[in-house]
Amino acid sequence: MIDFALGEEHRAVKEAVRQFVTKEVMPLEDQVLLNERNGRPALEPGQLKDLQAKARKYGYWGINTPEEYGGMAAGAVMSAIIAGEAGRTFVPFRFGGSADNILYAGTEAQKQEYLIPTIEGDRRSCFAITEPGAGSDARSIRSRAVRDGDDWVINGEKVFITNGNEADFVMVFAVTDPERGADGGVTCFLVDRAMGWESTPIPTMGEWGPAALSFQDVRVPNDHILGEEGKGFELAMQWIGNGRFMIPAGAIGAAERMLEMAIEHANNRHSMGQAIANYQFIQGHIADSAVELEAARWLTLHAAWQVENKMDARHTSSIAKLYGTNMANRVVDRVLQIHGGMGYTKELPLERWYRELRLLRIFEGTDEIQRRTIARNLLKGNVKVGASLA
Ligand SMILES: Cc1cc2nc3c(=O)[nH]c(=O)nc-3n(C[C@H](O)[C@H](O)[C@H](O)COP(=O)(O)OP(=O)(O)OC[C@H]3O[C@@H](n4cnc5c(N)ncnc54)[C@H](O)[C@@H]3O)c2cc1C
C-alpha cells in the first residue's frame, strides 16, 4: 500500500503548531528585524523562555524527547512537520524541552548533570567537532586529550561552533589514540565552561554567529567521557546523521512562507498597466518554486519516514538535505527578485532569509559532501538506482 496522506494526528498537530507560530511568534518579526538592525539580540532576555513556556501550555515541549523525560516523543515524521511550521518564521524560536540526541548516551550521573538540566532549559550545550584544519574532513581532527591520572588534559581549537558563545558546557571531540584516529581513537568529553575552555564570537553573514573554542590544558575527569573511550567519532556521526532530514524540513517552511509572499506581491504590484502576476517570467518563478517545494517536501518526509521506521536513511537524508536546502536558496532568490528593489531592503525579511538560508548548504555536510555520499553509494553499489522505494 502507498499512502501520501498525512495521518489525522499529523494534520491536527500541524494545524495547532501553525496557529501557535502565527499567533505567538510571527508578531515578533518586526521587533526581531529592528533589534538585529540595531545590533541587539533578536529577542529580549527571557523572551524565548516565555515563548517556550507558552508553547508548553499548548502541549509542545520536548518534541523528540522520550516520554520518560517529559517529552512528546514525536516520531521523525511529526518532528519534520513541526520543524516545517516553525521554519515559517525567521524569529529565532525553537520549542523547549530538547537535548542533543547523543546526550542520551550518558551514564545515569551524566544524565542528571547534563541531559535533564538541558531538557529543562537550565543548561545550554554546544557540539564541537569542526577545527580550523578539519571541517568536511572531520576524521582529521587534531585536538588532543591525554590521560593524566584520573583526568584527561585537552588541548586544541574548535571553530564554527553553534551556541558556543552561550553554552555552559560542550560535547567536544578529541583524539585519545593518534594511532587509531577516527577508527577508534576519538573520544567525546562533556566539558563545563568552568573547567577552562574559552569562546570567541565569529561574525558571519547570518544573524546568529557561531564561536571559536580554545582548549588550553583543560583538565577533565575521566567520568566526563560521553559514551565509550574511542567511540566518539561514531557518536558524532550518529548525532549528525539522525537529524539530517530536519534541516530541509525547516527550509520547507521558510520556502512556503516566502512563496506566499511572492504570490501576494505579484497580484498586488502593478507595472506597465497590469499586475506583475500576469507576466510569464513572474509566473515561471512562482511555478518553478512551487514544483521544487513539493519535491523537497516529499523527499524530506520520505527520509523522516525511513528514520521513523528504523530503516537505513543515510542515502535518502543526503538527497533530501541537498535538494531541500538548494530549493530554499533558489526560492528566496526568486522571491526577492519578484519583490524588486523592496526585496533588497531591510524593510522586508527576504534579505535576512537570503543570508540565513545560505548556511544550510554548508553546515552538517556541505552540498559537495552530500553529492559525494550519494554518488559513492550508487557507484559502489551500496544503493541501487530507485532502490529507496523498494
Ligand atoms: C554558522 C555555522 C555553524 C556551524 N556549527 C557547527 C557546530 O555547531 N559544530 C561543529 O562541529 N561544526 C559546525 N559548523 C562547521 C561546519 O560543519 C563546517 O563548516 C562544514 O562541515 C564545512 O567544513 P569547512 O568549513 O572546513 O569547509 P571545507 O571542508 O574546507 O570545505 C571547503 C570546500 O571544499 C569542499 N570539499 C571538502 N572536501 C571535499 C571532498 N572530499 N569532495 C568534494 N568537495 C569537498 C566543501 O564542500 C567546500 O565547498 C558550522 C559552520 C557554520 C558556518
XYZ file of C-alpha atoms and ligand atoms in Angstrom:
443
model
C 0.000 0.000 0.000
C 1.212 3.522 -0.691
C -0.430 6.408 1.098
C 0.564 10.042 0.669
C -1.974 11.411 3.159
C -0.817 12.734 6.497
C -2.382 10.908 9.438
C -5.117 12.570 11.458
C -2.731 13.326 14.312
C -0.131 14.733 11.916
C -2.705 17.096 10.459
C -4.031 18.178 13.851
C -0.557 18.922 15.192
C 0.434 20.750 12.015
C -2.643 22.949 12.321
C -2.086 23.617 16.031
C 1.605 24.467 15.586
C 0.743 26.751 12.677
C -1.722 28.569 14.914
C 0.828 28.904 17.690
C 3.550 30.177 15.366
C 1.160 32.578 13.627
C -0.377 33.927 16.819
C 2.539 33.958 19.226
C 5.765 34.033 17.224
C 5.185 35.861 13.940
C 4.009 39.068 15.663
C 7.592 39.412 16.944
C 9.073 39.582 13.447
C 9.173 43.375 13.184
C 10.802 43.603 16.592
C 13.407 40.984 15.617
C 14.293 42.849 12.422
C 14.604 46.121 14.317
C 16.712 44.628 17.110
C 19.073 42.944 14.680
C 19.392 46.080 12.587
C 20.464 47.911 15.742
C 22.971 45.225 16.706
C 20.892 43.958 19.616
C 19.952 40.333 20.331
C 16.923 39.348 18.243
C 14.772 38.594 21.292
C 14.764 40.391 24.623
C 16.264 38.467 27.578
C 13.792 35.841 28.783
C 11.526 36.251 25.746
C 12.480 32.884 24.264
C 11.880 31.154 27.599
C 8.467 32.832 27.900
C 7.521 31.680 24.416
C 8.703 28.171 25.204
C 6.677 28.156 28.418
C 3.614 29.270 26.453
C 4.200 26.502 23.913
C 4.479 24.044 26.792
C 0.980 25.015 27.907
C -0.268 24.130 24.430
C 1.481 20.760 24.920
C 4.535 21.444 22.750
C 7.537 20.583 24.812
C 10.386 18.221 24.068
C 9.279 17.342 20.555
C 11.809 14.488 20.205
C 12.349 13.909 23.898
C 11.298 10.494 25.246
C 8.173 10.474 27.407
C 10.143 9.284 30.442
C 11.938 12.662 30.313
C 8.669 14.568 29.999
C 8.756 14.973 26.217
C 6.327 14.324 23.363
C 8.439 11.561 21.831
C 7.114 12.638 18.469
C 8.374 10.422 15.673
C 10.603 11.695 12.899
C 7.701 12.441 10.545
C 5.906 14.512 13.172
C 9.196 16.264 14.001
C 9.685 17.162 10.337
C 6.158 18.550 10.153
C 6.664 20.634 13.300
C 10.050 21.904 12.060
C 8.365 22.976 8.828
C 5.785 25.003 10.735
C 8.418 26.600 12.981
C 10.509 27.335 9.860
C 7.736 29.596 8.535
C 9.109 32.397 10.684
C 12.648 33.747 10.927
C 12.187 34.600 14.601
C 14.892 32.517 16.330
C 12.296 30.454 18.161
C 12.656 26.769 18.952
C 10.432 24.609 21.089
C 11.885 23.942 24.534
C 12.477 20.647 26.264
C 15.034 19.102 23.927
C 18.616 17.990 24.167
C 21.117 16.776 21.596
C 20.471 13.125 20.900
C 23.949 11.935 21.920
C 23.384 13.142 25.497
C 21.153 10.102 25.913
C 24.346 8.037 25.630
C 25.376 9.398 29.046
C 25.635 7.488 32.315
C 22.923 7.992 34.919
C 25.072 10.606 36.675
C 25.746 12.420 33.376
C 22.041 12.411 32.587
C 21.330 14.112 35.907
C 24.120 16.634 35.459
C 23.769 17.449 31.762
C 20.820 15.861 29.976
C 17.956 16.739 32.317
C 19.009 20.372 33.007
C 19.415 20.824 29.233
C 15.921 19.491 28.609
C 14.599 21.852 31.288
C 16.413 24.806 29.706
C 18.623 25.383 32.751
C 21.795 24.414 30.911
C 22.896 25.024 27.363
C 25.112 22.744 25.281
C 27.180 23.019 22.154
C 28.632 20.336 19.913
C 32.228 20.782 18.816
C 33.930 18.681 16.206
C 34.984 21.147 13.460
C 38.511 22.567 13.635
C 40.417 25.111 11.552
C 42.030 22.244 9.625
C 39.161 19.728 9.695
C 35.621 20.552 8.548
C 34.291 18.235 5.857
C 37.264 16.065 6.663
C 36.153 15.603 10.277
C 38.181 12.382 10.503
C 41.320 14.571 10.579
C 40.654 16.431 13.822
C 43.785 17.098 15.864
C 42.500 18.325 19.232
C 44.204 16.078 21.701
C 43.173 14.586 25.045
C 45.959 12.959 27.060
C 45.336 10.794 30.107
C 46.848 12.082 33.365
C 45.870 10.001 36.414
C 42.088 10.160 36.796
C 41.859 13.091 34.416
C 42.312 13.916 30.761
C 44.043 17.084 29.624
C 42.581 18.610 26.471
C 44.365 20.955 24.063
C 43.075 22.212 20.750
C 40.977 24.671 18.774
C 37.427 24.285 17.507
C 35.697 26.627 15.058
C 32.178 27.496 13.907
C 30.515 26.093 16.988
C 26.812 26.935 17.120
C 25.804 28.162 20.590
C 29.482 28.175 21.523
C 29.194 31.727 22.860
C 26.235 30.946 25.113
C 26.791 27.315 26.125
C 27.852 26.420 29.633
C 29.105 23.007 28.554
C 30.440 21.459 25.373
C 30.411 17.993 23.883
C 33.896 18.136 22.462
C 35.632 15.555 20.293
C 39.344 14.952 20.772
C 41.915 12.375 19.721
C 42.743 9.981 22.544
C 44.622 7.451 20.420
C 46.514 9.034 17.492
C 47.363 5.602 16.034
C 43.708 4.796 15.542
C 42.380 8.318 14.874
C 38.737 8.317 13.774
C 38.750 4.495 13.725
C 38.555 4.006 17.483
C 40.816 6.788 18.720
C 38.446 9.781 19.028
C 36.544 10.359 22.269
C 33.712 12.698 23.221
C 34.022 14.631 26.504
C 31.437 16.628 28.429
C 33.300 19.746 29.475
C 31.894 22.564 31.599
C 32.902 26.075 30.651
C 34.038 26.428 34.254
C 36.748 23.821 33.524
C 38.548 26.407 31.464
C 37.673 26.498 27.767
C 37.126 29.880 26.171
C 34.962 31.099 23.316
C 35.301 33.934 20.820
C 32.417 35.010 18.571
C 32.876 34.576 14.810
C 30.981 37.245 12.840
C 29.044 35.687 9.944
C 26.646 36.836 7.223
C 23.774 35.247 9.165
C 22.388 36.751 12.340
C 23.343 34.083 14.860
C 27.077 33.793 14.929
C 28.995 30.691 15.975
C 32.120 30.660 18.159
C 35.724 29.553 18.078
C 36.583 27.495 21.161
C 40.017 27.263 22.671
C 41.194 24.477 24.975
C 44.499 25.040 26.726
C 45.391 22.330 29.225
C 41.741 21.911 30.162
C 41.571 19.205 32.807
C 38.533 16.907 32.617
C 37.768 13.968 34.936
C 37.630 10.548 33.275
C 33.958 10.125 34.169
C 33.171 13.008 31.808
C 33.670 10.790 28.779
C 30.377 10.592 26.901
C 29.792 7.078 25.613
C 32.909 4.951 25.393
C 36.544 5.951 25.083
C 37.489 5.776 21.412
C 33.888 5.672 20.183
C 33.438 9.427 19.796
C 33.557 9.582 16.031
C 30.644 7.144 15.724
C 28.698 9.231 18.262
C 29.332 12.388 16.258
C 28.173 10.779 13.031
C 25.099 9.425 14.817
C 24.222 12.926 16.072
C 24.539 14.461 12.646
C 23.104 11.586 10.616
C 19.937 11.062 12.653
C 18.844 14.652 12.405
C 19.878 15.482 8.841
C 16.310 15.486 7.493
C 15.419 18.246 9.989
C 17.426 20.807 8.024
C 15.399 20.621 4.801
C 12.278 20.239 6.964
C 12.784 23.733 8.375
C 13.741 25.117 4.961
C 10.424 23.926 3.533
C 8.524 26.139 5.985
C 10.612 29.159 5.029
C 10.115 28.494 1.316
C 6.347 28.117 1.778
C 6.057 31.413 3.576
C 8.171 33.221 1.001
C 6.210 31.745 -1.881
C 3.027 33.053 -0.244
C 4.658 36.493 -0.021
C 5.591 36.269 -3.700
C 2.053 35.377 -4.744
C 0.582 38.264 -2.768
C 3.125 40.724 -4.089
C 2.744 39.550 -7.698
C -1.016 40.016 -7.536
C -0.797 43.476 -5.976
C 2.207 45.081 -7.660
C 1.401 46.767 -10.948
C 3.868 47.548 -13.675
C 3.214 48.776 -17.209
C -0.514 48.767 -16.673
C -1.041 45.400 -15.101
C -0.278 43.176 -12.147
C 3.174 41.635 -12.482
C 1.417 38.285 -11.854
C 0.319 38.483 -15.495
C 3.872 38.309 -16.771
C 5.134 34.883 -17.715
C 8.590 35.462 -16.273
C 6.998 36.066 -12.869
C 4.700 33.075 -13.292
C 7.752 30.963 -14.107
C 9.418 31.994 -10.835
C 6.266 31.069 -8.936
C 5.658 27.786 -10.747
C 9.273 26.606 -10.509
C 9.320 27.422 -6.799
C 6.083 25.538 -6.182
C 7.317 22.469 -8.095
C 10.620 22.352 -6.246
C 8.945 22.970 -2.914
C 6.657 19.980 -3.398
C 9.558 17.785 -4.494
C 11.566 18.790 -1.416
C 8.593 18.156 0.859
C 8.176 14.561 -0.317
C 11.907 13.827 -0.266
C 12.115 15.117 3.297
C 9.033 13.290 4.550
C 10.347 10.126 2.930
C 13.701 10.457 4.721
C 11.874 11.142 8.015
C 9.630 8.137 7.446
C 12.698 5.939 6.933
C 14.247 7.249 10.155
C 10.976 6.655 11.999
C 10.835 3.091 10.723
C 14.450 2.468 11.736
C 15.498 1.938 8.119
C 18.891 2.997 6.800
C 18.032 6.598 5.921
C 21.517 7.871 5.100
C 21.133 7.961 1.322
C 17.626 9.457 1.358
C 18.601 12.005 4.026
C 21.546 13.183 1.934
C 19.260 13.561 -1.082
C 16.685 15.467 0.988
C 19.298 17.754 2.536
C 20.998 18.514 -0.786
C 17.785 19.151 -2.671
C 15.775 20.820 0.103
C 18.419 23.348 1.088
C 19.217 24.249 -2.526
C 15.499 24.546 -3.223
C 15.124 27.080 -0.398
C 18.090 29.072 -1.709
C 16.579 29.178 -5.204
C 13.163 30.123 -3.824
C 14.458 33.009 -1.711
C 16.376 34.321 -4.702
C 13.311 34.211 -6.957
C 11.014 35.703 -4.313
C 13.487 38.510 -3.671
C 13.574 39.123 -7.436
C 9.768 39.273 -7.605
C 9.861 41.984 -4.928
C 12.307 44.084 -6.973
C 14.144 46.818 -5.057
C 11.989 46.288 -1.971
C 13.206 42.707 -1.822
C 16.741 44.002 -1.370
C 15.883 46.341 1.508
C 15.904 45.657 5.201
C 12.211 46.607 5.368
C 11.357 43.068 4.318
C 12.754 39.863 5.804
C 13.835 38.482 2.427
C 17.457 39.643 2.573
C 17.638 38.189 6.077
C 16.277 34.860 4.924
C 18.664 35.015 1.964
C 21.636 35.297 4.318
C 20.378 32.693 6.770
C 19.362 30.038 4.257
C 22.770 30.197 2.598
C 24.226 28.492 5.637
C 22.096 25.386 5.141
C 24.203 24.387 2.141
C 27.345 24.468 4.269
C 26.820 23.024 7.734
C 26.052 19.455 8.723
C 27.606 18.276 5.465
C 28.125 20.647 2.529
C 26.408 20.253 -0.845
C 29.555 18.626 -2.163
C 29.746 16.141 0.691
C 26.106 15.131 0.178
C 26.805 14.660 -3.533
C 29.861 12.622 -2.664
C 27.793 10.376 -0.365
C 25.013 9.931 -2.908
C 27.393 9.234 -5.788
C 29.557 6.855 -3.760
C 26.528 4.869 -2.612
C 25.476 4.426 -6.235
C 28.909 3.891 -7.763
C 29.878 1.300 -5.185
C 26.537 -0.458 -5.498
C 25.571 0.135 -1.857
C 22.302 1.581 -3.120
C 20.678 0.700 -6.411
C 19.090 3.378 -8.582
C 15.484 3.736 -7.392
C 16.032 1.308 -4.517
C 14.921 3.802 -1.893
C 11.359 2.932 -2.888
C 11.901 -0.814 -2.676
C 27.290 29.055 11.041
C 27.964 27.719 11.175
C 27.627 26.899 12.245
C 28.285 25.678 12.430
N 28.006 24.916 13.552
C 28.817 23.867 13.854
C 28.710 23.194 15.125
O 27.851 23.509 15.950
N 29.597 22.205 15.416
C 30.567 21.822 14.549
O 31.331 20.927 14.888
N 30.690 22.422 13.317
C 29.842 23.436 12.961
N 29.990 24.083 11.742
C 31.046 23.649 10.831
C 30.522 23.071 9.540
O 30.002 21.785 9.754
C 31.688 23.094 8.530
O 31.892 24.468 8.178
C 31.406 22.282 7.284
O 31.402 20.908 7.593
C 32.435 22.534 6.177
O 33.733 22.455 6.665
P 34.789 23.640 6.331
O 34.137 24.916 6.681
O 36.066 23.310 6.994
O 34.961 23.600 4.770
P 35.941 22.612 3.991
O 35.760 21.233 4.482
O 37.309 23.184 3.993
O 35.353 22.699 2.544
C 35.673 23.752 1.608
C 35.018 23.394 0.283
O 35.587 22.162 -0.216
C 34.559 21.204 -0.416
N 35.084 19.875 -0.103
C 35.753 19.497 1.023
N 36.053 18.184 0.963
C 35.552 17.735 -0.200
C 35.511 16.458 -0.840
N 36.045 15.369 -0.265
N 34.886 16.356 -2.032
C 34.342 17.458 -2.624
N 34.347 18.673 -2.080
C 34.933 18.814 -0.880
C 33.439 21.636 0.536
O 32.186 21.103 0.136
C 33.506 23.139 0.420
O 32.855 23.556 -0.735
C 29.270 25.261 11.488
C 29.579 26.076 10.384
C 28.944 27.291 10.225
C 29.331 28.142 9.053
